[in-house]
Each structure stands twice: as structure tokens, then as C-alpha cells.
Short mmCIF file of C-alpha atoms in Angstrom, two decimals:
data_model
loop_
_atom_site.label_atom_id
_atom_site.label_comp_id
_atom_site.label_asym_id
_atom_site.label_seq_id
_atom_site.Cartn_x
_atom_site.Cartn_y
_atom_site.Cartn_z
CA UNK A 1479 -37.56 -34.49 -38.98
CA UNK A 1480 -34.19 -34.01 -40.65
CA UNK A 1481 -30.66 -33.83 -39.40
CA UNK A 1482 -28.30 -30.90 -39.79
CA UNK A 1483 -24.62 -31.83 -40.14
CA UNK A 1484 -21.76 -29.46 -39.39
CA UNK A 1485 -18.25 -29.54 -38.03
CA UNK A 1486 -15.99 -27.29 -35.99
CA UNK A 1487 -12.27 -26.73 -36.23
CA UNK A 1488 -11.06 -25.69 -32.78
CA UNK A 1489 -7.95 -25.47 -30.67
CA UNK A 1490 -8.79 -26.92 -27.28
CA UNK A 1491 -9.47 -29.95 -25.13
CA UNK A 1492 -12.36 -32.28 -24.49
CA UNK A 1493 -13.56 -32.36 -20.88
CA UNK A 1494 -16.23 -34.43 -19.14
CA UNK A 1495 -19.78 -33.37 -19.97
CA UNK A 1496 -20.53 -30.13 -18.12
CA UNK A 1497 -23.64 -27.95 -18.21
CA UNK A 1498 -23.50 -24.43 -19.63
CA UNK A 1499 -24.17 -22.63 -16.34
CA UNK A 1500 -21.24 -24.39 -14.67
CA UNK A 1501 -19.00 -23.59 -17.64
CA UNK A 1502 -20.05 -19.93 -17.69
CA UNK A 1503 -19.40 -19.57 -13.96
CA UNK A 1504 -16.23 -21.69 -13.83
CA UNK A 1505 -14.13 -20.50 -16.78
CA UNK A 1506 -11.86 -17.71 -15.53
CA UNK A 1507 -12.38 -14.34 -17.19
CA UNK A 1508 -9.76 -12.37 -19.04
CA UNK A 1509 -8.81 -15.22 -21.39
CA UNK A 1510 -9.78 -16.42 -24.86
CA UNK A 1511 -11.21 -19.66 -23.43
CA UNK A 1512 -14.80 -20.49 -24.30
CA UNK A 1513 -16.82 -23.68 -24.47
CA UNK A 1514 -18.51 -25.76 -27.13
CA UNK A 1515 -21.07 -28.55 -26.98
CA UNK A 1516 -21.01 -30.65 -30.16
CA UNK A 1517 -21.32 -34.22 -31.36
CA UNK A 1518 -24.23 -36.52 -32.11
CA UNK A 1519 -27.59 -34.90 -31.38
CA UNK A 1520 -28.17 -37.11 -28.36
CA UNK A 1521 -24.53 -37.54 -27.27
CA UNK A 1522 -22.92 -34.11 -27.38
CA UNK A 1523 -19.46 -33.71 -25.94
CA UNK A 1524 -18.05 -30.73 -24.04
CA UNK A 1525 -14.93 -28.88 -25.14
CA UNK A 1526 -12.92 -25.96 -23.82
CA UNK A 1527 -11.70 -24.00 -26.84
CA UNK A 1528 -9.79 -20.87 -27.75
CA UNK A 1529 -9.71 -20.55 -31.53
CA UNK A 1530 -12.89 -22.04 -33.02
CA UNK A 1531 -14.63 -21.83 -36.38
CA UNK A 1532 -17.23 -23.81 -38.24
CA UNK A 1533 -15.62 -26.03 -40.88
CA UNK A 1534 -17.29 -26.16 -44.27
CA UNK A 1535 -18.46 -29.69 -45.00
CA UNK A 1536 -17.28 -30.96 -48.36
CA UNK A 1537 -14.39 -28.52 -48.43
CA UNK A 1538 -10.83 -29.46 -47.48
CA UNK A 1539 -9.28 -27.24 -44.84
CA UNK A 1540 -5.61 -26.99 -44.02
CA UNK A 1541 -4.71 -27.02 -40.35
CA UNK A 1542 -1.49 -25.09 -40.29
CA UNK A 1543 0.16 -25.21 -36.85
CA UNK A 1544 1.88 -21.93 -37.72
CA UNK A 1545 -1.46 -20.09 -37.84
CA UNK A 1546 -0.58 -18.84 -34.33
CA UNK A 1547 2.76 -17.90 -32.77
CA UNK A 1548 4.54 -20.08 -30.25
CA UNK A 1549 3.74 -17.52 -27.58
CA UNK A 1550 0.04 -17.62 -28.49
CA UNK A 1551 0.00 -21.42 -28.22
CA UNK A 1552 1.74 -21.20 -24.84
CA UNK A 1553 -0.88 -18.70 -23.64
CA UNK A 1554 -3.77 -20.81 -24.97
CA UNK A 1555 -2.33 -23.98 -23.40
CA UNK A 1556 -1.91 -22.28 -20.02
CA UNK A 1557 -5.40 -20.75 -20.13
CA UNK A 1558 -7.06 -24.01 -21.23
CA UNK A 1559 -5.35 -25.94 -18.40
CA UNK A 1560 -6.33 -23.24 -15.88
CA UNK A 1561 -9.96 -23.33 -17.04
CA UNK A 1562 -10.06 -27.14 -16.85
CA UNK A 1563 -8.57 -27.06 -13.35
CA UNK A 1564 -11.07 -24.37 -12.26
CA UNK A 1565 -13.85 -26.72 -13.45
CA UNK A 1566 -12.43 -29.61 -11.41
CA UNK A 1567 -10.95 -31.58 -14.32
CA UNK A 1568 -8.03 -33.62 -13.08
CA UNK A 1569 -5.20 -34.32 -15.54
CA UNK A 1570 -6.66 -32.47 -18.54
CA UNK A 1571 -5.43 -33.67 -21.95
CA UNK A 1572 -2.87 -31.72 -23.95
CA UNK A 1573 -4.53 -29.01 -26.04
CA UNK A 1574 -4.53 -29.60 -29.79
CA UNK A 1575 -6.37 -28.81 -33.00
CA UNK A 1576 -9.64 -30.74 -33.07
CA UNK A 1577 -12.07 -31.46 -35.88
CA UNK A 1578 -15.40 -31.93 -34.13
CA UNK A 1579 -18.38 -33.33 -36.08
CA UNK A 1580 -21.83 -32.15 -35.03
CA UNK A 1581 -25.29 -33.51 -35.84
CA UNK A 1582 -28.39 -31.71 -34.66
#
């Protein structure tokens, strides 16, 4: 058995571990908010994300905060907080760019 290593670059927040059915039912529609489970193969974490892409391992990537407009960040922040609240997360963290390692 081997391990597969990858990473994700995402704008979002980490929330308490939540199953996919609850996430699919609880995230309000009409937004760019989705979810991601990633981390160690036996300790995955749950994230609410808007912009998300797989990061190439071994290749430097620049995280430019200007890759979205101020208005887009405001919309993402509002939608991420609303999704977290709809899922029962109290005091969600501030959204930010996250580099999330994943081992499967």
C-alpha cells in the first residue's frame, strides 16, 4: 500500500469535522461555497471553501491577495460565514487563503 500526497490552495475556513450529507444539505444554495475534506488519511479535516485548486507539489505558487476584487472577498467572506452559521458553527474563524496538505 502506498500513499498519495497532494495539497490544495483554497480560500475558506476550517470547521469542525462534518459529514458530507450534512454539508450538502446545510450549505445555502446560490453561493460559491463548497466543502473539502483533506488532511492525513486517517485524520481529515473539514473546510468550507470558495476558490479552491489543487496545488502542484514541488512547484512554488504565489498567493496573490489581489487575485480577486475587494467586492469578491467581501461576498466570499459573507457567504462562508453564512454557511458556517447554517451548519451550527459558532464563532467561525476569519476566512483566508489556506494551503491544505492531503495524504490518502
